[in-house]
PDB file of N, CA and C in Angstrom:
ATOM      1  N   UNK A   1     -24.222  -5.969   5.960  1.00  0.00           N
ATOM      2  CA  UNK A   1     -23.378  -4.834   5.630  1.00  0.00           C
ATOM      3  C   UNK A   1     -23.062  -4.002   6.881  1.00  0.00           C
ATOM      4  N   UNK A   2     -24.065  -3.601   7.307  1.00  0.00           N
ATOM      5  CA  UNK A   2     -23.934  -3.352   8.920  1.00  0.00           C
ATOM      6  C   UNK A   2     -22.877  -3.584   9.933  1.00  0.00           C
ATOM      7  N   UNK A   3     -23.340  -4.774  10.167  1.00  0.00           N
ATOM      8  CA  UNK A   3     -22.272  -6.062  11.049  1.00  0.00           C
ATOM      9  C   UNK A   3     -20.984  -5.825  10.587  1.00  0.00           C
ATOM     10  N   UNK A   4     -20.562  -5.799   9.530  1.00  0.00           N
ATOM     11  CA  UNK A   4     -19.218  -5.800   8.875  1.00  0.00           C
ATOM     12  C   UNK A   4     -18.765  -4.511   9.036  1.00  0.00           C
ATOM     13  N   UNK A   5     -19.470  -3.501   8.621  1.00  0.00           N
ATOM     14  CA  UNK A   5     -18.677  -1.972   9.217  1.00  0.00           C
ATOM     15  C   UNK A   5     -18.791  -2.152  10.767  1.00  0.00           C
ATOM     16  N   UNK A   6     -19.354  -2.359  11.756  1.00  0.00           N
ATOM     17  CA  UNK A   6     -19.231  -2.532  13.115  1.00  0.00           C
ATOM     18  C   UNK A   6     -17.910  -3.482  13.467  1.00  0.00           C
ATOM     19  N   UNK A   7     -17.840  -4.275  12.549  1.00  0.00           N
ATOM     20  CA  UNK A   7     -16.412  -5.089  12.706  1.00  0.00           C
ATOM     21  C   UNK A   7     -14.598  -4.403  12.505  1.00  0.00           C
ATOM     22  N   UNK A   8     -15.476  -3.709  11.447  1.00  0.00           N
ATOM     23  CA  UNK A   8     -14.112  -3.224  10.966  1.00  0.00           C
ATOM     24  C   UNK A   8     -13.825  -2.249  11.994  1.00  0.00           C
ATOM     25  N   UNK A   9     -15.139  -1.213  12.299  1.00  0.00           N
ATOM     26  CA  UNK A   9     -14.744  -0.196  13.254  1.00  0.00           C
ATOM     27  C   UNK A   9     -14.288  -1.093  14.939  1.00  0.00           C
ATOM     28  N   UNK A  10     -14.448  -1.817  14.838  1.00  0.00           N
ATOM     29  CA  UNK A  10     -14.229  -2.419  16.517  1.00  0.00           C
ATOM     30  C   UNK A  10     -12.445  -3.027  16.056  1.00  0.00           C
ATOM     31  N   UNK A  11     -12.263  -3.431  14.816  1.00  0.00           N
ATOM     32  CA  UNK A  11     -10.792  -4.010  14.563  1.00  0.00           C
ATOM     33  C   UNK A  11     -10.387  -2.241  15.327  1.00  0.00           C
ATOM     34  N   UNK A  12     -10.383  -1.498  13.948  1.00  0.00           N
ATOM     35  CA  UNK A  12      -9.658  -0.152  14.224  1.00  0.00           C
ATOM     36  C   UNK A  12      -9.354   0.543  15.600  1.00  0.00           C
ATOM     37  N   UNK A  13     -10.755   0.495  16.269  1.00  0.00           N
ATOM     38  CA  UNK A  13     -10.058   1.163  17.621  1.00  0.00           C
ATOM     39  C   UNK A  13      -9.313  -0.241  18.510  1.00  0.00           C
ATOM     40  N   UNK A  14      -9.113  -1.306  18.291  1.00  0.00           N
ATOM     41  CA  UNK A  14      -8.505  -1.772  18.964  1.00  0.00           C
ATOM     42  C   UNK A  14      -6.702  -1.996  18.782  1.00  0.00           C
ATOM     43  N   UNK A  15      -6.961  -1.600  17.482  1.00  0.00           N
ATOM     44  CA  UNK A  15      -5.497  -1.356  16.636  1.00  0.00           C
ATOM     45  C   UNK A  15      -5.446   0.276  17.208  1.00  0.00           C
ATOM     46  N   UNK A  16      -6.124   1.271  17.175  1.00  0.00           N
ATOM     47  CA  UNK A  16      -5.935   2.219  18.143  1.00  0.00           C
ATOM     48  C   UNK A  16      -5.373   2.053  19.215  1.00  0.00           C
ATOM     49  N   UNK A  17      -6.237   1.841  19.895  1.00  0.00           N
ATOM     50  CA  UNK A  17      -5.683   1.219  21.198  1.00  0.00           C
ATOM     51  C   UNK A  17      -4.437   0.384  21.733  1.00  0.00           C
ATOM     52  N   UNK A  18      -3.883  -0.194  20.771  1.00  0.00           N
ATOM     53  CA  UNK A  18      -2.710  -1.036  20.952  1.00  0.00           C
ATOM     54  C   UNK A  18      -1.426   0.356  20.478  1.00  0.00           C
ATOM     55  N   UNK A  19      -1.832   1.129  19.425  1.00  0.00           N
ATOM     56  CA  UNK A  19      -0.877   2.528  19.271  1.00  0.00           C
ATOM     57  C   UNK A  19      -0.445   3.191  20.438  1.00  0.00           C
ATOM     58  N   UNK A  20      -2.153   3.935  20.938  1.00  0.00           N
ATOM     59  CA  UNK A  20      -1.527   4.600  22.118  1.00  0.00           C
ATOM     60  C   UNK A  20      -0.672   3.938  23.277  1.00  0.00           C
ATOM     61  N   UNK A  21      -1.299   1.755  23.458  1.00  0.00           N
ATOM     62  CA  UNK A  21      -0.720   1.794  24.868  1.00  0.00           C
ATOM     63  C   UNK A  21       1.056   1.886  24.194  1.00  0.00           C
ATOM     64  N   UNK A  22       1.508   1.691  23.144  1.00  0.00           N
ATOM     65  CA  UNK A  22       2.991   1.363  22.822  1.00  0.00           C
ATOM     66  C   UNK A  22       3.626   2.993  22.978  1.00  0.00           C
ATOM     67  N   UNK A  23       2.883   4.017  22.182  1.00  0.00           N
ATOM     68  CA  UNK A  23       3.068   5.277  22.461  1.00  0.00           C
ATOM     69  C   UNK A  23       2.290   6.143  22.165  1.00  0.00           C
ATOM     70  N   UNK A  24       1.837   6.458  24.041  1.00  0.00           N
ATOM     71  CA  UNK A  24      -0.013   7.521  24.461  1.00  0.00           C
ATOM     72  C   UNK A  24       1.018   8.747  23.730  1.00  0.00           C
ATOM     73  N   UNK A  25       1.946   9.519  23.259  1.00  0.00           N
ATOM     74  CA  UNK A  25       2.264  10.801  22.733  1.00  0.00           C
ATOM     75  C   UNK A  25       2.023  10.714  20.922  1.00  0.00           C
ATOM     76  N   UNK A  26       1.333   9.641  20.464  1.00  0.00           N
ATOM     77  CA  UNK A  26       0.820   9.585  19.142  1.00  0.00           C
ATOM     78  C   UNK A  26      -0.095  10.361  18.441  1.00  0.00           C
ATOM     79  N   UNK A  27       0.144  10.721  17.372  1.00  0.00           N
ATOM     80  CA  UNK A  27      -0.711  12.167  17.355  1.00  0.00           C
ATOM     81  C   UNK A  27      -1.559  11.808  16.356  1.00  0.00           C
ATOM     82  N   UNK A  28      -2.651  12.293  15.871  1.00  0.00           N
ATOM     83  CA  UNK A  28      -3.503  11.964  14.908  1.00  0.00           C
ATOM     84  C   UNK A  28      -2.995  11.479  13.423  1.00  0.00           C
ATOM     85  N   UNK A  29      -1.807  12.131  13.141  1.00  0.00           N
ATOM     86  CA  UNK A  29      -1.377  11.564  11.507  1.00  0.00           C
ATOM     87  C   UNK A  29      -0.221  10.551  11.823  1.00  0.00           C
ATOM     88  N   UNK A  30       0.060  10.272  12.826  1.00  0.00           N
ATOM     89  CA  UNK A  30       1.007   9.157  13.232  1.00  0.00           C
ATOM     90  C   UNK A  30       0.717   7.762  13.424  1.00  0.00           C
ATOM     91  N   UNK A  31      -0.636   7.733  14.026  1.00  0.00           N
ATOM     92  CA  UNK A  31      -1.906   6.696  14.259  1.00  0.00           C
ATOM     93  C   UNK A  31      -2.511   6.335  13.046  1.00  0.00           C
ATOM     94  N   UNK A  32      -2.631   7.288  11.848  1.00  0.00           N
ATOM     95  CA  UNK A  32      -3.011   7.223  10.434  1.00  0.00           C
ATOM     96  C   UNK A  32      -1.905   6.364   9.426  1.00  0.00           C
ATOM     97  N   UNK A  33      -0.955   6.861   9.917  1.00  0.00           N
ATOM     98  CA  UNK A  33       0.026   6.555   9.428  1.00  0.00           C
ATOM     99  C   UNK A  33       0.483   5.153   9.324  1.00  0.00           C
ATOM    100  N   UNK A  34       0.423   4.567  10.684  1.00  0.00           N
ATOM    101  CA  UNK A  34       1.066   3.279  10.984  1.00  0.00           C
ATOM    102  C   UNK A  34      -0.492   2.264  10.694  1.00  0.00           C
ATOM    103  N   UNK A  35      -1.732   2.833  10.707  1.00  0.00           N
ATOM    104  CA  UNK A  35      -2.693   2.191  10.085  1.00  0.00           C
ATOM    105  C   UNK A  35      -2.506   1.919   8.904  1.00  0.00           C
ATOM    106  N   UNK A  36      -2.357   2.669   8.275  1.00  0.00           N
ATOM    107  CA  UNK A  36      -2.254   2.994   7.039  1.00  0.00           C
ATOM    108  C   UNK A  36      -3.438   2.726   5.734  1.00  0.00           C
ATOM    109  N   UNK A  37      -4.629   2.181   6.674  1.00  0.00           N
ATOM    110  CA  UNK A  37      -6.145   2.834   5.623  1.00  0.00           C
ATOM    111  C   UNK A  37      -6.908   3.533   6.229  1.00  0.00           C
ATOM    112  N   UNK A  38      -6.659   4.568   6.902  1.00  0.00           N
ATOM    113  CA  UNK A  38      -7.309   5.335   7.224  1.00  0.00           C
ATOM    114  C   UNK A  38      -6.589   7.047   7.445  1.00  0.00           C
ATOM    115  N   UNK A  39      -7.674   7.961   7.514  1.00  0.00           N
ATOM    116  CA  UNK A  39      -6.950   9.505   7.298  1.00  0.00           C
ATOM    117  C   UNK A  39      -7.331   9.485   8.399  1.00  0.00           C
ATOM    118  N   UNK A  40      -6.220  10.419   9.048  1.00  0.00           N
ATOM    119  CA  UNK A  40      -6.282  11.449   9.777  1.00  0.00           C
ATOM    120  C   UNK A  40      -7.531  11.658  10.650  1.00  0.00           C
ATOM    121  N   UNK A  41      -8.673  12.479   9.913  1.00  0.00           N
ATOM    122  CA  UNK A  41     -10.151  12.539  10.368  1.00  0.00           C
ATOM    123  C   UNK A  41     -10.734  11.339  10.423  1.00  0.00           C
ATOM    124  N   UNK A  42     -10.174  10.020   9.900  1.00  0.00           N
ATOM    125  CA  UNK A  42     -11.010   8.731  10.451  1.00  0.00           C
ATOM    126  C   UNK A  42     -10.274   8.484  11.745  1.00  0.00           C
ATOM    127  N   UNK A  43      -9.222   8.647  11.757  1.00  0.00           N
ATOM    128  CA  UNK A  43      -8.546   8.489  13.353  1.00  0.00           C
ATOM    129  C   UNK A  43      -9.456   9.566  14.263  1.00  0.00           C
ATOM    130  N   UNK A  44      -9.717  10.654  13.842  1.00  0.00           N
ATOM    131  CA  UNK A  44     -10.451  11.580  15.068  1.00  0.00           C
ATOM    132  C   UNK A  44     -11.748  11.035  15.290  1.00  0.00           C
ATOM    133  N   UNK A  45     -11.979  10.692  14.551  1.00  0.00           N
ATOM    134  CA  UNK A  45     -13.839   9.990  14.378  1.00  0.00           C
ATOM    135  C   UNK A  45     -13.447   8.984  15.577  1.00  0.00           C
ATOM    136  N   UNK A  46     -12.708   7.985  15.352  1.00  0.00           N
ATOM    137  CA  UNK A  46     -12.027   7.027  16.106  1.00  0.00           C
ATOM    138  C   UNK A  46     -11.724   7.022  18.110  1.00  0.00           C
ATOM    139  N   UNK A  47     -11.319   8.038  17.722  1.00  0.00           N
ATOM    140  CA  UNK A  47     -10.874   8.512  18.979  1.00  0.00           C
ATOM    141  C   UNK A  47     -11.682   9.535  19.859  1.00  0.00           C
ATOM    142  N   UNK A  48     -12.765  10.176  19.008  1.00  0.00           N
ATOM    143  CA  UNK A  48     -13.870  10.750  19.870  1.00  0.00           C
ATOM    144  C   UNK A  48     -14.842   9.572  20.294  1.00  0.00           C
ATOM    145  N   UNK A  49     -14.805   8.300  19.566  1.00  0.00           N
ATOM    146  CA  UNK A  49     -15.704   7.330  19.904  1.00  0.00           C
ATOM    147  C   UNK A  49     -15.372   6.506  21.046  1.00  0.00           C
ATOM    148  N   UNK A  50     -13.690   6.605  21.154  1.00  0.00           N
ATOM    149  CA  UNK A  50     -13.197   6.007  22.097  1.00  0.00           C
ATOM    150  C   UNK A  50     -13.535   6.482  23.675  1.00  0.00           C
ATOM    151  N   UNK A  51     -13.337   8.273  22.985  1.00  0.00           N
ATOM    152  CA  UNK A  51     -13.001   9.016  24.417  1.00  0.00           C
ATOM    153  C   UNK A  51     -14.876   8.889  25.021  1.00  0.00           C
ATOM    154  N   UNK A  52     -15.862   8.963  24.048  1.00  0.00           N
ATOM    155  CA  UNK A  52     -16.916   9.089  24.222  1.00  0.00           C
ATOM    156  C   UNK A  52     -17.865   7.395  25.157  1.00  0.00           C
ATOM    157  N   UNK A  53     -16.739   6.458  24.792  1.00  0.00           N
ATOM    158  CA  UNK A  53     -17.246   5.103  25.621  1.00  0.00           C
ATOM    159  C   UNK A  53     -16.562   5.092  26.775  1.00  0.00           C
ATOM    160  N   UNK A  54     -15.184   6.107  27.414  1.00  0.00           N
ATOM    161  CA  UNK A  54     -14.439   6.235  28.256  1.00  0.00           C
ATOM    162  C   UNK A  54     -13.615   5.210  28.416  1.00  0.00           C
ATOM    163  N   UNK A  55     -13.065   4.694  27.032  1.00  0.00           N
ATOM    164  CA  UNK A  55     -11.870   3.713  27.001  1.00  0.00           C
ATOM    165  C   UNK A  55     -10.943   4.639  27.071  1.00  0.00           C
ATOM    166  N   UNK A  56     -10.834   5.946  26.577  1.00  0.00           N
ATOM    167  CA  UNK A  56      -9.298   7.123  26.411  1.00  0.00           C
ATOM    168  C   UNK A  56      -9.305   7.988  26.956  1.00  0.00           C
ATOM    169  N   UNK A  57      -8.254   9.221  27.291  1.00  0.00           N
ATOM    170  CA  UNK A  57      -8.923  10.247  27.964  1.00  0.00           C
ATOM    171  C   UNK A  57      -7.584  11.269  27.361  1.00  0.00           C
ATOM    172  N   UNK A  58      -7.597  12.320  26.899  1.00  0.00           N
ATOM    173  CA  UNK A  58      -6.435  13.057  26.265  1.00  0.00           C
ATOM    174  C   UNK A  58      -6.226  13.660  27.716  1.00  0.00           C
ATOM    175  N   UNK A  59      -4.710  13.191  28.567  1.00  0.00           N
ATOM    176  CA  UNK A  59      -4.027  14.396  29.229  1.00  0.00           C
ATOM    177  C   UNK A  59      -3.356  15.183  28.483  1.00  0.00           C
ATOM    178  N   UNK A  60      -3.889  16.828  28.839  1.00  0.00           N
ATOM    179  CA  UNK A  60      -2.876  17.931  28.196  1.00  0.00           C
ATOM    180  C   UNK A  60      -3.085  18.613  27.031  1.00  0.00           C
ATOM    181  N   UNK A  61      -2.673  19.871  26.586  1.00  0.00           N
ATOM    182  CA  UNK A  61      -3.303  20.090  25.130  1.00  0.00           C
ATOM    183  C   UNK A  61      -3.284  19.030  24.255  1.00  0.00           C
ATOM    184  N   UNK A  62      -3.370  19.599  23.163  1.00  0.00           N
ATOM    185  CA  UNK A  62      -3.348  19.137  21.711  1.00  0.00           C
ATOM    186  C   UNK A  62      -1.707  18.684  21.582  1.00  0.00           C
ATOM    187  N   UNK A  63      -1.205  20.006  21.304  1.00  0.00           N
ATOM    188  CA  UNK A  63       0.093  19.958  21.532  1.00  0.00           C
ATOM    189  C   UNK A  63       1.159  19.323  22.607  1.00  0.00           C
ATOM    190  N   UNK A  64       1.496  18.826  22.882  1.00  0.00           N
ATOM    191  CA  UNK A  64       2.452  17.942  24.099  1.00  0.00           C
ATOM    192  C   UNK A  64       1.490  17.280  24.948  1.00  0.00           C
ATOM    193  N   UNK A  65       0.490  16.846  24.742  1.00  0.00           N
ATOM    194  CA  UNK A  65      -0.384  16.075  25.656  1.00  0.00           C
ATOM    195  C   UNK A  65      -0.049  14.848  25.559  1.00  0.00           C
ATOM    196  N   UNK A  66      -0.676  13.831  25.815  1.00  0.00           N
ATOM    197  CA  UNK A  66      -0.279  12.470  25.820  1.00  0.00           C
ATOM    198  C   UNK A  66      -1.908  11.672  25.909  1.00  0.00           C
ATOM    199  N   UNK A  67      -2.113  10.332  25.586  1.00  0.00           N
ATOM    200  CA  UNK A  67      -3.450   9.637  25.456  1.00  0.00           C
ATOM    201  C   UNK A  67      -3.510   8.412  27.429  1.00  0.00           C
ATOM    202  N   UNK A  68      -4.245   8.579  27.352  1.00  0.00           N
ATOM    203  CA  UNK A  68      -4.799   8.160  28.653  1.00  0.00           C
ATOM    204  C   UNK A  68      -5.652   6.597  28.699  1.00  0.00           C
ATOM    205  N   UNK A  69      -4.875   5.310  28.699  1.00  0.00           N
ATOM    206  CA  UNK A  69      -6.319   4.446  28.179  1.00  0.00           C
ATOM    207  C   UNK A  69      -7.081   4.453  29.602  1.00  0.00           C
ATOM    208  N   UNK A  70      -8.358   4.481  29.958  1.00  0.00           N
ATOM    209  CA  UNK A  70      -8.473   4.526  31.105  1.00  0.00           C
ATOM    210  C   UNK A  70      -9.286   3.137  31.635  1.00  0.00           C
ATOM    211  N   UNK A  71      -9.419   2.166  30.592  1.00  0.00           N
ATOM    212  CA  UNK A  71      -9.497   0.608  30.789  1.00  0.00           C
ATOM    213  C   UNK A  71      -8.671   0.409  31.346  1.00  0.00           C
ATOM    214  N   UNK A  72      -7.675   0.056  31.016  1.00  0.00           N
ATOM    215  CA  UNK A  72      -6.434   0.046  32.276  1.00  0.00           C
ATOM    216  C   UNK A  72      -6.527   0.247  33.658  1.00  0.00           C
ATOM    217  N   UNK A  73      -6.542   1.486  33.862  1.00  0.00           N
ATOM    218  CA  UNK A  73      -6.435   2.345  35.114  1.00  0.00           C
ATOM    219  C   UNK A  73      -7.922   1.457  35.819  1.00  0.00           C
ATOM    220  N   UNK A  74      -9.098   1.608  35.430  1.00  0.00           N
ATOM    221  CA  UNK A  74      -9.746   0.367  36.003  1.00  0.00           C
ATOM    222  C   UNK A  74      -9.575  -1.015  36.248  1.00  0.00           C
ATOM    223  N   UNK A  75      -9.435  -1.814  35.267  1.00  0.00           N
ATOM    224  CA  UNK A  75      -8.813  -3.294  35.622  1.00  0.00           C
ATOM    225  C   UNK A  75      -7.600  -3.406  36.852  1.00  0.00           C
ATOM    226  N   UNK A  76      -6.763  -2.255  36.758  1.00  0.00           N
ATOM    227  CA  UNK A  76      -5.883  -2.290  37.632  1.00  0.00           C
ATOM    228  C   UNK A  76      -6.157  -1.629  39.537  1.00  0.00           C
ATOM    229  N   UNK A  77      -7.097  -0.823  39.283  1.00  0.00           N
ATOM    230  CA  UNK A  77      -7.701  -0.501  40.623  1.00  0.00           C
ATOM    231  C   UNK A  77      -8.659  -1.734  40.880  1.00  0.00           C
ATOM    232  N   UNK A  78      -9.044  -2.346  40.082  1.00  0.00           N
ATOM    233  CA  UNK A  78     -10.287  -3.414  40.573  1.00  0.00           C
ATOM    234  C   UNK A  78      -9.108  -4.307  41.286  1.00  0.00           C
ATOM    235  N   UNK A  79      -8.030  -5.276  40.436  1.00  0.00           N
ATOM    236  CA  UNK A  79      -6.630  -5.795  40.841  1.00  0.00           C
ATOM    237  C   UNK A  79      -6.624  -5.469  42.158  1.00  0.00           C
ATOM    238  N   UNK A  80      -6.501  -4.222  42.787  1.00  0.00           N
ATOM    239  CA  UNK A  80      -5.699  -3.233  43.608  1.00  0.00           C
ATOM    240  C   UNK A  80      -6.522  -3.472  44.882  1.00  0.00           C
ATOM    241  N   UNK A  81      -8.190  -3.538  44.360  1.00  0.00           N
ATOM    242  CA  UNK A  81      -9.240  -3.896  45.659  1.00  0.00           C
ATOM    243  C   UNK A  81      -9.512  -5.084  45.552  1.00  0.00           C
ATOM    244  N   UNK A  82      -9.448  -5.976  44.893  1.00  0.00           N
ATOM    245  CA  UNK A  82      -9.336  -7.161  45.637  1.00  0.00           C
ATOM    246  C   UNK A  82      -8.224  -7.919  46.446  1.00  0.00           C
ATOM    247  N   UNK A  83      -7.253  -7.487  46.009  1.00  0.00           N
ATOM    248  CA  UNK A  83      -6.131  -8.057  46.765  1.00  0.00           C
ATOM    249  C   UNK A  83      -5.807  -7.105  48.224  1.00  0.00           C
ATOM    250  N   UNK A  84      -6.678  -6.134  48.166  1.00  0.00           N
ATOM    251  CA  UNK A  84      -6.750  -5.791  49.421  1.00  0.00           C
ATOM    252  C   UNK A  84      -7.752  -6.580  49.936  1.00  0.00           C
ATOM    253  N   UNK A  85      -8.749  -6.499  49.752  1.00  0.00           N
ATOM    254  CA  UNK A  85      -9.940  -7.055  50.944  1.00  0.00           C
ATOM    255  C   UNK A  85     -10.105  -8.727  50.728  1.00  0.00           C
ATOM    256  N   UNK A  86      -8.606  -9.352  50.019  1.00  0.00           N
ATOM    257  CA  UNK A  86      -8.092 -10.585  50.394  1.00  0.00           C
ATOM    258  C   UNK A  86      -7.582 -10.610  52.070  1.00  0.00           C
TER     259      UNK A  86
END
């Protein structure tokens, strides 16, 4: 039973994750929305878990901010140093 909620929650933020990279200005009931089994506050649950493993990072308020994946921004600096010290 366990295993299976750990599954489902690892589907969700990765379906998260595929929201923000299409559009980081997605706001909590928009992300709910296009899920569409989950509220609102399961998206925040979601996304504090994200920001809390440092896969996300909110630039900017609440209001006009935008989502940050910051997996990315690593894979792509790692990219960035090896092909330098090629």
């Amino acid at each position: 039973m366990a295993e299976e909620i750990e599954k489902t929650t690892q589907k969700t933020t990765q379906k998260i994750l595929e929201i923000i990279r299409e559009n980081p200005n997605a706001t909590r009931r928009e992300i709910a929305e296009k899920l569409g089994d989950i509220t609102p506050d399961g998206v925040k649950y979601n996304l504090e878990k994200l920001k809390k493993e440092e896969k996300i990072r909110r630039i900017g308020p609440d209001k006009g901010g935008h989502w940050e994946i910051i997996q990315n921004i690593k894979q792509n600096s790692q990219k960035i140093r090896s092909k330098i010290s090629q």
